[in-house]
Coordinates of C-alpha atoms in Angstrom, one line a residue:
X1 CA 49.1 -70.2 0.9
X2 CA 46.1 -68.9 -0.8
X3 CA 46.1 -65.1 -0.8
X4 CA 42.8 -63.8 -2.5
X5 CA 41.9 -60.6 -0.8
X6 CA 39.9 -59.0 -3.8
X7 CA 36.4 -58.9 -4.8
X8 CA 35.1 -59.7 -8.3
X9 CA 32.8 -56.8 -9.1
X10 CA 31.4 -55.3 -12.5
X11 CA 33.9 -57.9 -14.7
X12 CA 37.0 -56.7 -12.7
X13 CA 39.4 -58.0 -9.2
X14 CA 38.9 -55.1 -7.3
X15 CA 40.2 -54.2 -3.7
X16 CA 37.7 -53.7 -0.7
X17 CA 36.7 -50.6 0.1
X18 CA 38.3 -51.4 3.8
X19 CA 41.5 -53.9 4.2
X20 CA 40.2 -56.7 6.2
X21 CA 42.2 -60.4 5.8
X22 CA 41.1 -62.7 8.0
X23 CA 43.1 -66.4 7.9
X24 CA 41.2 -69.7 6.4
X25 CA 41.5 -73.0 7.8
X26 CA 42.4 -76.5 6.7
X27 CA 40.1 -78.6 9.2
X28 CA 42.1 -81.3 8.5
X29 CA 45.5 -79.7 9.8
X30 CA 44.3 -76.7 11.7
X31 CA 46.9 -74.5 9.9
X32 CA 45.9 -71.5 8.1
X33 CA 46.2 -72.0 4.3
X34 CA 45.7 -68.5 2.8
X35 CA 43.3 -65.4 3.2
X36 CA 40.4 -63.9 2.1
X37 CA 39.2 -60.2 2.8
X38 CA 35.6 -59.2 4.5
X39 CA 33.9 -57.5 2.7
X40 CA 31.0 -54.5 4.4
X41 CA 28.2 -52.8 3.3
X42 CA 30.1 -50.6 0.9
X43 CA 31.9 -53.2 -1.1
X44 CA 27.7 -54.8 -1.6
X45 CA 26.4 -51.5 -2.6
X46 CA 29.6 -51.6 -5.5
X47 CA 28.3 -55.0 -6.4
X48 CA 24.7 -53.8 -6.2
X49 CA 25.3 -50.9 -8.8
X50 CA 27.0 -52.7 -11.1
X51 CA 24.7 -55.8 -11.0
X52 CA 21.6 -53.2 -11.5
X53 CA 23.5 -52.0 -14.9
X54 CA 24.3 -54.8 -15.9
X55 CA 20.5 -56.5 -15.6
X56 CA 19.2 -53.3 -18.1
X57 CA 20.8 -55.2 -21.2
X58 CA 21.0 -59.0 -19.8
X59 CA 17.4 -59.0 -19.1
X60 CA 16.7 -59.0 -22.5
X61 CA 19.4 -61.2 -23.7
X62 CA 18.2 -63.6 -25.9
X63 CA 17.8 -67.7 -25.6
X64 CA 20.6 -68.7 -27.7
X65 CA 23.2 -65.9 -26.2
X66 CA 22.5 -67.4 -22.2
X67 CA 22.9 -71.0 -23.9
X68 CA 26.2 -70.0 -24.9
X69 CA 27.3 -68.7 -22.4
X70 CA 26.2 -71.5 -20.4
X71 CA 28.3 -74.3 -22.3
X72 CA 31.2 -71.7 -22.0
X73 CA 31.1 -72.1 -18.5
X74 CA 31.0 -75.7 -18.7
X75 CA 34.0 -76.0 -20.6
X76 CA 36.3 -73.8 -18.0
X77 CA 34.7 -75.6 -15.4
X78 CA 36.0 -78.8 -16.7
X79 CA 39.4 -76.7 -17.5
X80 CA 39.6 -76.1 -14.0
X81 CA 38.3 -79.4 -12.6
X82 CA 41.4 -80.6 -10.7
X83 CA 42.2 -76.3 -9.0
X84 CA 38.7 -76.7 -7.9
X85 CA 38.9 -80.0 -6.3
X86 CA 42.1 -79.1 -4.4
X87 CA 40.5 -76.2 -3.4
X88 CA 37.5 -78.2 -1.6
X89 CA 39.7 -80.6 -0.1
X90 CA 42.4 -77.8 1.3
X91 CA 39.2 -75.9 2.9
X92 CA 36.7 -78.3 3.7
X93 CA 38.7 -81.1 4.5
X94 CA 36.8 -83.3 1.9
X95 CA 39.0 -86.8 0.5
X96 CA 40.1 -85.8 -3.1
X97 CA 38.1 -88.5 -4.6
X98 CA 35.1 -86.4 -3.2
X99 CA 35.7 -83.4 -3.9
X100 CA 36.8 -84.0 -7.5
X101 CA 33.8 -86.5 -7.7
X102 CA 30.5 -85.3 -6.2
X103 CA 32.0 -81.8 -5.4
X104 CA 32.5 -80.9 -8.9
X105 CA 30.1 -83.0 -10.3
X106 CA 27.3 -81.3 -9.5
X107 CA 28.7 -77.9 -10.9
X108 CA 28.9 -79.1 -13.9
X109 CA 25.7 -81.6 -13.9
X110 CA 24.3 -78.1 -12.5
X111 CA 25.5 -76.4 -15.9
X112 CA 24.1 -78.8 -17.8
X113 CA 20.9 -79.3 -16.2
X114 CA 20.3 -75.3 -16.7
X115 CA 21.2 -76.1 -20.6
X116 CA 19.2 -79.0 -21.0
X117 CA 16.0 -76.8 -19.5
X118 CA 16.7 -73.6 -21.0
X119 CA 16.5 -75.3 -24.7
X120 CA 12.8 -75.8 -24.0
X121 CA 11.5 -73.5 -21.1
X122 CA 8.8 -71.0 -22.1
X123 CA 9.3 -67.2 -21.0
X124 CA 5.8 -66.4 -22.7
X125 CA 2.2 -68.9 -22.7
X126 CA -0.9 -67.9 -23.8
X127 CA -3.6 -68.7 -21.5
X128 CA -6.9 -68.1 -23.1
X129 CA -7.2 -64.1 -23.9
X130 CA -4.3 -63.9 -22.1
X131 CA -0.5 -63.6 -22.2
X132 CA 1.5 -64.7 -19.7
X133 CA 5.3 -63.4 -19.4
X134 CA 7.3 -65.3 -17.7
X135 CA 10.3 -62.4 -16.5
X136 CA 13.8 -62.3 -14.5
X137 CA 13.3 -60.8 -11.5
X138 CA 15.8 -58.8 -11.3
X139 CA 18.9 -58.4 -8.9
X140 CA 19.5 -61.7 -7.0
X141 CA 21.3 -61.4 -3.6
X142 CA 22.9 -65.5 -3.3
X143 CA 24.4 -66.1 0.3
X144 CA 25.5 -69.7 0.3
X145 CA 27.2 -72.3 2.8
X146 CA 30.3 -74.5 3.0
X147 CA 28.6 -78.5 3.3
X148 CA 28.6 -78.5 -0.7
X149 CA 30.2 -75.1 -1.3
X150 CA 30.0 -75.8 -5.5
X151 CA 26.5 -77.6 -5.7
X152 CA 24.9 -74.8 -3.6
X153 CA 26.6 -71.8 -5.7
X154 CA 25.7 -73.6 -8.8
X155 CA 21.6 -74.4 -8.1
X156 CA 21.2 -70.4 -7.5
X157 CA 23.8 -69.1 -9.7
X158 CA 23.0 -71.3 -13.2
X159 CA 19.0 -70.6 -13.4
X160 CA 19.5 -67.1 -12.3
X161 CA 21.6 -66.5 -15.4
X162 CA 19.7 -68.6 -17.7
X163 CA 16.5 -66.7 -16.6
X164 CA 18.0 -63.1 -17.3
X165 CA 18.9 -61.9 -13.5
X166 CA 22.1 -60.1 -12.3
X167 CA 23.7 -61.7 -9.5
X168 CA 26.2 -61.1 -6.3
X169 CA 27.3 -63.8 -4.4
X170 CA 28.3 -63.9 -1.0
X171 CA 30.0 -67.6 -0.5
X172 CA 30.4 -69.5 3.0
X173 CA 33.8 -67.5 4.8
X174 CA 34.7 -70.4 5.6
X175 CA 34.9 -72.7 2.6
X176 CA 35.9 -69.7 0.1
X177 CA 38.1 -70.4 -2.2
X178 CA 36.5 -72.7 -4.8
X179 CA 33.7 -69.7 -5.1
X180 CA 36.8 -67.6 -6.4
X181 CA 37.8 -70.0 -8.4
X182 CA 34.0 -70.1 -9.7
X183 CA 34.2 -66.5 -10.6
X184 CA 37.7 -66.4 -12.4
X185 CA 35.6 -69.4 -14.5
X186 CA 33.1 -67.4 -15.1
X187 CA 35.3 -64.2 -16.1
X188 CA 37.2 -66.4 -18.6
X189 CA 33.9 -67.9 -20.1
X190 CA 32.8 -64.2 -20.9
X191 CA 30.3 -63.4 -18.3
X192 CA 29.2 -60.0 -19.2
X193 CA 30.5 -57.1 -17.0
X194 CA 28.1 -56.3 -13.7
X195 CA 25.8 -60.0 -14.3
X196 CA 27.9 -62.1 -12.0
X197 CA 29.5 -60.5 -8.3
X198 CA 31.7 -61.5 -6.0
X199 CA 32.0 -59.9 -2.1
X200 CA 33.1 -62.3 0.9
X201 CA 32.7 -62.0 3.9
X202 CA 30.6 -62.8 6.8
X203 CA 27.2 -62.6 7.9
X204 CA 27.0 -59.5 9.7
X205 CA 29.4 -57.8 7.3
X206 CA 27.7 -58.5 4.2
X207 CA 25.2 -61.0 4.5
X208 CA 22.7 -58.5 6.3
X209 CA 23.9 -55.8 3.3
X210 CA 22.5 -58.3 0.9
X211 CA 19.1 -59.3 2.6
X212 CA 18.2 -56.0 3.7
X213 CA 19.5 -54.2 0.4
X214 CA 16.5 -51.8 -1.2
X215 CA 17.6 -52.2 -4.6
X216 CA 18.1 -56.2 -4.1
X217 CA 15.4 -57.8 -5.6
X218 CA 15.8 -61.4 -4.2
X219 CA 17.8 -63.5 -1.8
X220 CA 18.3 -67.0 -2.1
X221 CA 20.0 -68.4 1.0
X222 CA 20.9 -72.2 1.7
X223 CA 22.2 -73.0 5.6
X224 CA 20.6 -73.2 9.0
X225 CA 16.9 -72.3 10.2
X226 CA 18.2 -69.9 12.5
X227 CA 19.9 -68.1 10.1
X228 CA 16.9 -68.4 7.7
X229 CA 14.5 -66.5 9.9
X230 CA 16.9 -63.9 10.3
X231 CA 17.5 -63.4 6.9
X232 CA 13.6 -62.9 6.2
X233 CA 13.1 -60.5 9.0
X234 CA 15.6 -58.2 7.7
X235 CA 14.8 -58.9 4.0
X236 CA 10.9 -58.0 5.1
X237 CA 10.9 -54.0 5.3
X238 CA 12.3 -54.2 1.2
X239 CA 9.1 -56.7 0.4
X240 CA 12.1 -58.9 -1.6
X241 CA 11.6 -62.4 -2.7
X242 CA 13.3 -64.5 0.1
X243 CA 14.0 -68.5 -1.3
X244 CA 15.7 -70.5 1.3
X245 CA 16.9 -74.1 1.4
X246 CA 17.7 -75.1 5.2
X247 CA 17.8 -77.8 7.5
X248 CA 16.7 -81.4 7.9
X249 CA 16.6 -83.6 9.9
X250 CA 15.7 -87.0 7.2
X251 CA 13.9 -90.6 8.2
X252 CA 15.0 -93.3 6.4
X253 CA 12.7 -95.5 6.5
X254 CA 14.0 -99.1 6.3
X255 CA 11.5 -101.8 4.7
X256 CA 10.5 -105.3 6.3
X257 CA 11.6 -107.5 3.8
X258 CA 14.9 -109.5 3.0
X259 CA 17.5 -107.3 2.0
X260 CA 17.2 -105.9 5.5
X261 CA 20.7 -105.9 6.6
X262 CA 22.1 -104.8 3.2
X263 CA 19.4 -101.2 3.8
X264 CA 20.6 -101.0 6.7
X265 CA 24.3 -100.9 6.0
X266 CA 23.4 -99.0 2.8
X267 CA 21.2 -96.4 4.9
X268 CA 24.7 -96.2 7.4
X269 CA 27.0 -95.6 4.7
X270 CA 25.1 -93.0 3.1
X271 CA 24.6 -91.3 6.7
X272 CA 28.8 -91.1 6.9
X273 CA 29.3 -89.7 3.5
X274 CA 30.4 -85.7 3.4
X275 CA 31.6 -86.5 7.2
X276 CA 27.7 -86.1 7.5
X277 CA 27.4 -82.9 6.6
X278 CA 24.5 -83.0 4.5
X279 CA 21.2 -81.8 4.9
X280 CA 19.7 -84.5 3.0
X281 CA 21.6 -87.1 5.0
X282 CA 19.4 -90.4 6.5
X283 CA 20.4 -89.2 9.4
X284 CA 17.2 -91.2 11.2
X285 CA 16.8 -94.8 10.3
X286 CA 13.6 -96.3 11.2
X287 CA 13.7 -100.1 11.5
X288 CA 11.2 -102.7 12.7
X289 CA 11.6 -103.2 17.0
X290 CA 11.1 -106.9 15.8
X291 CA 14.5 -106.1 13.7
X292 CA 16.2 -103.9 15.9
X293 CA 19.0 -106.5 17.0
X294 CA 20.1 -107.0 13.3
X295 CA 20.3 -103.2 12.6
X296 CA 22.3 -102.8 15.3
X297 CA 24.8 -105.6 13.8
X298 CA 24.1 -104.4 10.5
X299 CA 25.3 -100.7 10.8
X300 CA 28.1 -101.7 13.5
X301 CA 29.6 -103.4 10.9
X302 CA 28.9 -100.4 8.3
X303 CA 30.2 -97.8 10.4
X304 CA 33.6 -99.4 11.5
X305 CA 34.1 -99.6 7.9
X306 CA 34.4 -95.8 7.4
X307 CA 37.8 -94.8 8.0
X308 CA 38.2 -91.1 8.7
X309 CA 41.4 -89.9 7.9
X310 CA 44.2 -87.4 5.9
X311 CA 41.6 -86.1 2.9
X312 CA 44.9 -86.5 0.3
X313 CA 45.5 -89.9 1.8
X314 CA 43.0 -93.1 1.2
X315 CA 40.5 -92.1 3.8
X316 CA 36.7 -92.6 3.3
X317 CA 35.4 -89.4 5.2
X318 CA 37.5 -86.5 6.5
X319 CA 37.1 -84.0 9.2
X320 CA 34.5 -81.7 10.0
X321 CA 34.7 -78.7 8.7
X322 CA 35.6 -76.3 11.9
X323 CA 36.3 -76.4 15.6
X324 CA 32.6 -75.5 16.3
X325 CA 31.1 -77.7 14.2
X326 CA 33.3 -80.1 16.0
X327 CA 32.5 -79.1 19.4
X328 CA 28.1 -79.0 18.3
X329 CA 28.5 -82.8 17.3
X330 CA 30.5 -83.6 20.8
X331 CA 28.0 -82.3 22.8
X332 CA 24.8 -83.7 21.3
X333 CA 27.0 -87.5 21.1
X334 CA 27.4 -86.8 24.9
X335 CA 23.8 -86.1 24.9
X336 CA 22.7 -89.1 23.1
X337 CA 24.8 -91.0 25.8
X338 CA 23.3 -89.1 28.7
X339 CA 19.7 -89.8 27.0
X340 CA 20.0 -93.1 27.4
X341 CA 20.4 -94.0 23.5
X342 CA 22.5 -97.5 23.2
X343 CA 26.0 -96.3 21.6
X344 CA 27.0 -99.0 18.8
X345 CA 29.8 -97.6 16.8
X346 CA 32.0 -94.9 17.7
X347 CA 31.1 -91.8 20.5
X348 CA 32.7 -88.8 21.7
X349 CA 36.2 -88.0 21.2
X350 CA 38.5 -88.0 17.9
X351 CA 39.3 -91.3 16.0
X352 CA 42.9 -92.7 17.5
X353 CA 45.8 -91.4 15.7
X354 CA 44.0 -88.2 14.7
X355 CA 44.7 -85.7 17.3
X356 CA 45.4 -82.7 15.3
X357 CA 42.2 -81.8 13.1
X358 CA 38.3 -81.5 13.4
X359 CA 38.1 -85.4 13.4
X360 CA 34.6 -87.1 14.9
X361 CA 34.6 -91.0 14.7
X362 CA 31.6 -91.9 12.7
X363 CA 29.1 -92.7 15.2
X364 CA 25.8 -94.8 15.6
X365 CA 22.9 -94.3 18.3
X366 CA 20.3 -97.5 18.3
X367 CA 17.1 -97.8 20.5
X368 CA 16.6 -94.0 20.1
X369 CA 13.3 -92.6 20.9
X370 CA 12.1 -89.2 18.4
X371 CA 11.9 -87.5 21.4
X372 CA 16.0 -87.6 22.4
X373 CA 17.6 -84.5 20.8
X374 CA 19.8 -86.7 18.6
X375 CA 17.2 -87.3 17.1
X376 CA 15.1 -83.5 17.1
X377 CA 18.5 -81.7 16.1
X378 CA 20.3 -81.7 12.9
X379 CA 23.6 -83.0 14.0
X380 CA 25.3 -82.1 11.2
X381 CA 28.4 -84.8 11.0
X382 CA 29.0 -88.5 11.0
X383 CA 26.5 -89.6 13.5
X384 CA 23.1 -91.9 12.8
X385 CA 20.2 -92.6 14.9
X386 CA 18.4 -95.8 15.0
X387 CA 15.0 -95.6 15.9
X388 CA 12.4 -98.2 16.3
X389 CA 8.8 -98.6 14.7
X390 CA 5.6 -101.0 14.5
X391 CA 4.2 -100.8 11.4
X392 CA 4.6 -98.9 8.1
X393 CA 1.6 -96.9 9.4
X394 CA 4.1 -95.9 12.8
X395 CA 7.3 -95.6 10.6
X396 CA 5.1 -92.4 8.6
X397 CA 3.9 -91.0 11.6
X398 CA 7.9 -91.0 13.3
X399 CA 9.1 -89.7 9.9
X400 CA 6.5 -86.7 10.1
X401 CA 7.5 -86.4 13.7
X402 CA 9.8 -83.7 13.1
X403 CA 10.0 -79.7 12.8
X404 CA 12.1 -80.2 9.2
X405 CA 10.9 -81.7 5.9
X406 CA 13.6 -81.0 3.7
X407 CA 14.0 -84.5 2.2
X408 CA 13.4 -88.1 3.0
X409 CA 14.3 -92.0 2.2
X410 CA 12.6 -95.0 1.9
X411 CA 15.0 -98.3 1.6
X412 CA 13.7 -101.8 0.4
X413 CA 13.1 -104.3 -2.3
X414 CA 8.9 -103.5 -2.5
X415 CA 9.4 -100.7 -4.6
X416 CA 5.4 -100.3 -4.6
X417 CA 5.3 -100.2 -0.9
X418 CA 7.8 -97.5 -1.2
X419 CA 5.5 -95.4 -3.4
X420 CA 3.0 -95.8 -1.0
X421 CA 4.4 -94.6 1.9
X422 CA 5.9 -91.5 0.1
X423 CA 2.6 -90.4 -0.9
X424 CA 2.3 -89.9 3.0
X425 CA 5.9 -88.6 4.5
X426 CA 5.6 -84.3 4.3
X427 CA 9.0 -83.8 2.9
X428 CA 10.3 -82.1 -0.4
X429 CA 11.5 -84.9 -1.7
X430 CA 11.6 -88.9 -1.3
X431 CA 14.4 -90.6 -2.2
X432 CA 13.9 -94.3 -3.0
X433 CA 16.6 -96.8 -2.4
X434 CA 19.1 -93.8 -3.5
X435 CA 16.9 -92.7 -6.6
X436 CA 18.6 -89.3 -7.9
X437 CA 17.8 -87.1 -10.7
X438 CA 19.7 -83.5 -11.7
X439 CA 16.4 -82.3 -13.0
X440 CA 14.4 -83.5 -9.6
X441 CA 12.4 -80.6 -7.6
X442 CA 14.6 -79.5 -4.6
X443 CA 13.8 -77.5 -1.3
X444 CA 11.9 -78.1 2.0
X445 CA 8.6 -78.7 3.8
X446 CA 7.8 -76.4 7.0
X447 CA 11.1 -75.2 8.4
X448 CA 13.0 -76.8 6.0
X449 CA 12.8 -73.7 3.5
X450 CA 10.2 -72.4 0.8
X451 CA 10.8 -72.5 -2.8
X452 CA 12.6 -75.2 -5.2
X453 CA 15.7 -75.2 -6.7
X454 CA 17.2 -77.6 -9.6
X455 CA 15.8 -78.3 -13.2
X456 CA 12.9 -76.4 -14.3
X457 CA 11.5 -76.0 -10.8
X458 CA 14.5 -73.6 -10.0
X459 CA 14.0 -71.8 -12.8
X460 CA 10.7 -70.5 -11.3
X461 CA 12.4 -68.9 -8.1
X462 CA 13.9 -66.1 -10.4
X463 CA 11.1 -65.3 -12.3
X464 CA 7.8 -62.5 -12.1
X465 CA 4.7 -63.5 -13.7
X466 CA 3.3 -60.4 -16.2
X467 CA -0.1 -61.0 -17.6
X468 CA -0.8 -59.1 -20.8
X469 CA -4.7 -59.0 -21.5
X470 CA -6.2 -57.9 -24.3
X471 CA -3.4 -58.9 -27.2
X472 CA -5.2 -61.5 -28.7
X473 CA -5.9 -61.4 -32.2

């Protein structure tokens, strides 16, 4: 059991200011493995004071100090690699070959990225007469969620301190643990009292203290649309900077051409990883109506090759990450069914043998129309739509089809007709046959979120623009 009922605030484990442990679940079992205390307004305006401090001297910090401070933390993470790998797989319910792969992977590629883009980025450009001052914004409220607990904590957390902000950090309640582990890693690199915060706890409790906080200077939030909105509207009475990275609902659009069948079980594959939860997953694959037989074969095949399973045992995906999760992807697989969509690979129910835990068998809808709601909602676990298009001209105009933008795919051999159509799909980013880059622009079209995380582009988020006129010599 996992007892971590304190709060890291101002460089020190500190009690809440109210006792309040609530249990945390291993999906996977459904047994409680440890406890966490929620934290309220009162344990945010403690973080709040000692983040605003703390920013009077860190603000100013120089270049080479962040730097290495940065490649501090990147040593303890890999100190700590394996703790925080068991942690994602006790709480999430991810197999240990991906939490200690991807999971922590992108921490550290994080780490690095921020490294690799701090050696060069410029905080001061001289535009003509005049001086632009490129400034930390200040206190940066961070509410992340529990899909990729590490990459999300990471993409907020590394350019806010390479940029000169102050931090608190309100991680997912119900993936916690590795974000404690995070913050003992960054006690140990040498963080500097009152710049990094920790309060959990959940939305209500201290989410809403973070986004409506006056002396808050910016929220960065990553999980659902709904929540999104709500975050702004109470965020709007402080005029704070609100970034948010939220949901999707991504085409992939499968080529014409000969390695048909391989995109297609590539595309399926790719949908399944995470147990689908993902909001960049391909969770819509277009294909050619001509073709439509062989995707069907294709991704069959695919999908009955994903064996969900025990997460310390040789599965390929494992559970979901809660009851309600589990019971949001039942009903929209029973509405997929009731639609009329032609079920290929698995449906509702748990996989045989896995009664006990948030199991769903990975699951493929073909013949789907864009108008079904498996293919309008983000599902959010292991379960593709297969939807059916003329021409390339169609495929854009399905892919565009949709309320999200957050990300996209295009799969084939013509990597110039790939180009081409991603010129044309209103998305953030375009992933080509699995193209990925540490240093690539991330963050959403329409209600898939505003601002960009990763590389330089993240950078931005956390930073005011001063213009000083009248210094030229």
């Amino acid at each position: 059991m996992r007892e971590y009922t304190k709060f890291y605030i101002d460089g020190q484990w500190v009690d809440p200011v109210e006792a309040d442990a609530r249990e945390v679940e291993n999906p996977a079992t459904e047994q409680a493995i440890g406890h966490i205390s929620f934290g309220s307004a009162a344990d945010v305006d403690k973080a709040v004071v000692a983040a605003r401090r703390a920013f009077e001297d860190w603000q100013f910090s120089s270049r080479e100090t962040r730097i290495e401070l940065l490649r501090a933390i990147l040593a303890e993470i890999e100190k700590r690699r394996e703790d925080l790998a068991s942690a994602i797989s006790d709480e999430m319910g991810a197999p240990m070959s991906l939490a200690n792969g991807p999971h922590v992977g992108l921490l550290a590629g994080h780490c690095q990225t921020a490294i690799e883009v701090l050696e060069g980025f410029e905080f001061e450009r001289q535009d003509g007469a005049t001086l632009h001052l490129y400034e930390p914004i200040g206190v940066v409220g961070m509410i992340t969620p529990w899909n990729w607990p590490l990459n999300q904590i990471a993409c907020k957390v590394f350019p806010a301190l390479a940029t000169g902000c102050t931090m608190i950090l309100k991680p997912s309640e119900i993936a916690p643990f590795n974000a404690v582990i995070f913050a003992e890693i960054m006690h140990a690199a040498g963080v500097p009292a009152g710049v990094f915060n920790l309060v959990n706890g959940d939305g209500p409790g201290v989410g809403e203290a973070i986004s409506g906080h006056a002396d808050i200077d910016m929220v960065s939030f990553t999980g659902s649309t709904r929540a999104g909105v709500a975050i702004a509207a109470n965020a709007a009475p402080t005029v704070k900077r609100v970034a948010q990275e939220l949901g999707g609902k991504s085409p992939n659009i499968v080529l014409d051409d000969s390695v048909f069948a391989q995109s297609v079980a590539r595309g399926t594959t790719a949908m399944m990883g995470n147990s689908g939860q993902t909001c960049t997953a391909p969770s819509r694959m277009l294909v050619p109506h001509r073709r439509m037989d062989e995707a069907k074969a294709a991704a069959k095949d695919a999908a009955e090759k994903v064996i969900p399973g025990d997460p310390r045992g040789n599965a390929t995906i494992g559970p979901v990450v809660s009851k309600a999760q589990w019971d949001k992807i039942q009903g929209l697989i029973e509405q997929g069914v009731a639609e009329g969509a032609t079920l290929i690979a698995g449906g509702p129910g748990k996989p045989e043998g896995l009664e006990a835990g948030h199991y769903v068998r990975p699951t493929v809808f073909a013949d789907v129309s864009n108008d079904m709601a498996i293919a309008r909602e983000e599902i959010f676990g292991p379960v593709l739509t297969i939807i059916g298009y003329e021409d390339y001209d169609d495929a854009v105009r399905i892919a565009n089809d949709t309320e999200y933008g957050l990300a996209s795919h295009i799969t084939g051999e013509d990597v110039e007709t790939a180009k081409r159509l991603a010129r044309k799909i209103r998305a953030g980013r375009v992933a080509i046959n699995g193209g990925y880059d540490m240093h690539a622009a991330f963050g959403g079209y329409k209600k898939s979120g505003n601002g960009r995380e990763w590389g330089r582009f993240g950078f931005h988020d956390f930073l005011e623009i001063k213009a000083v006129m009248g210094a030229s010599s």
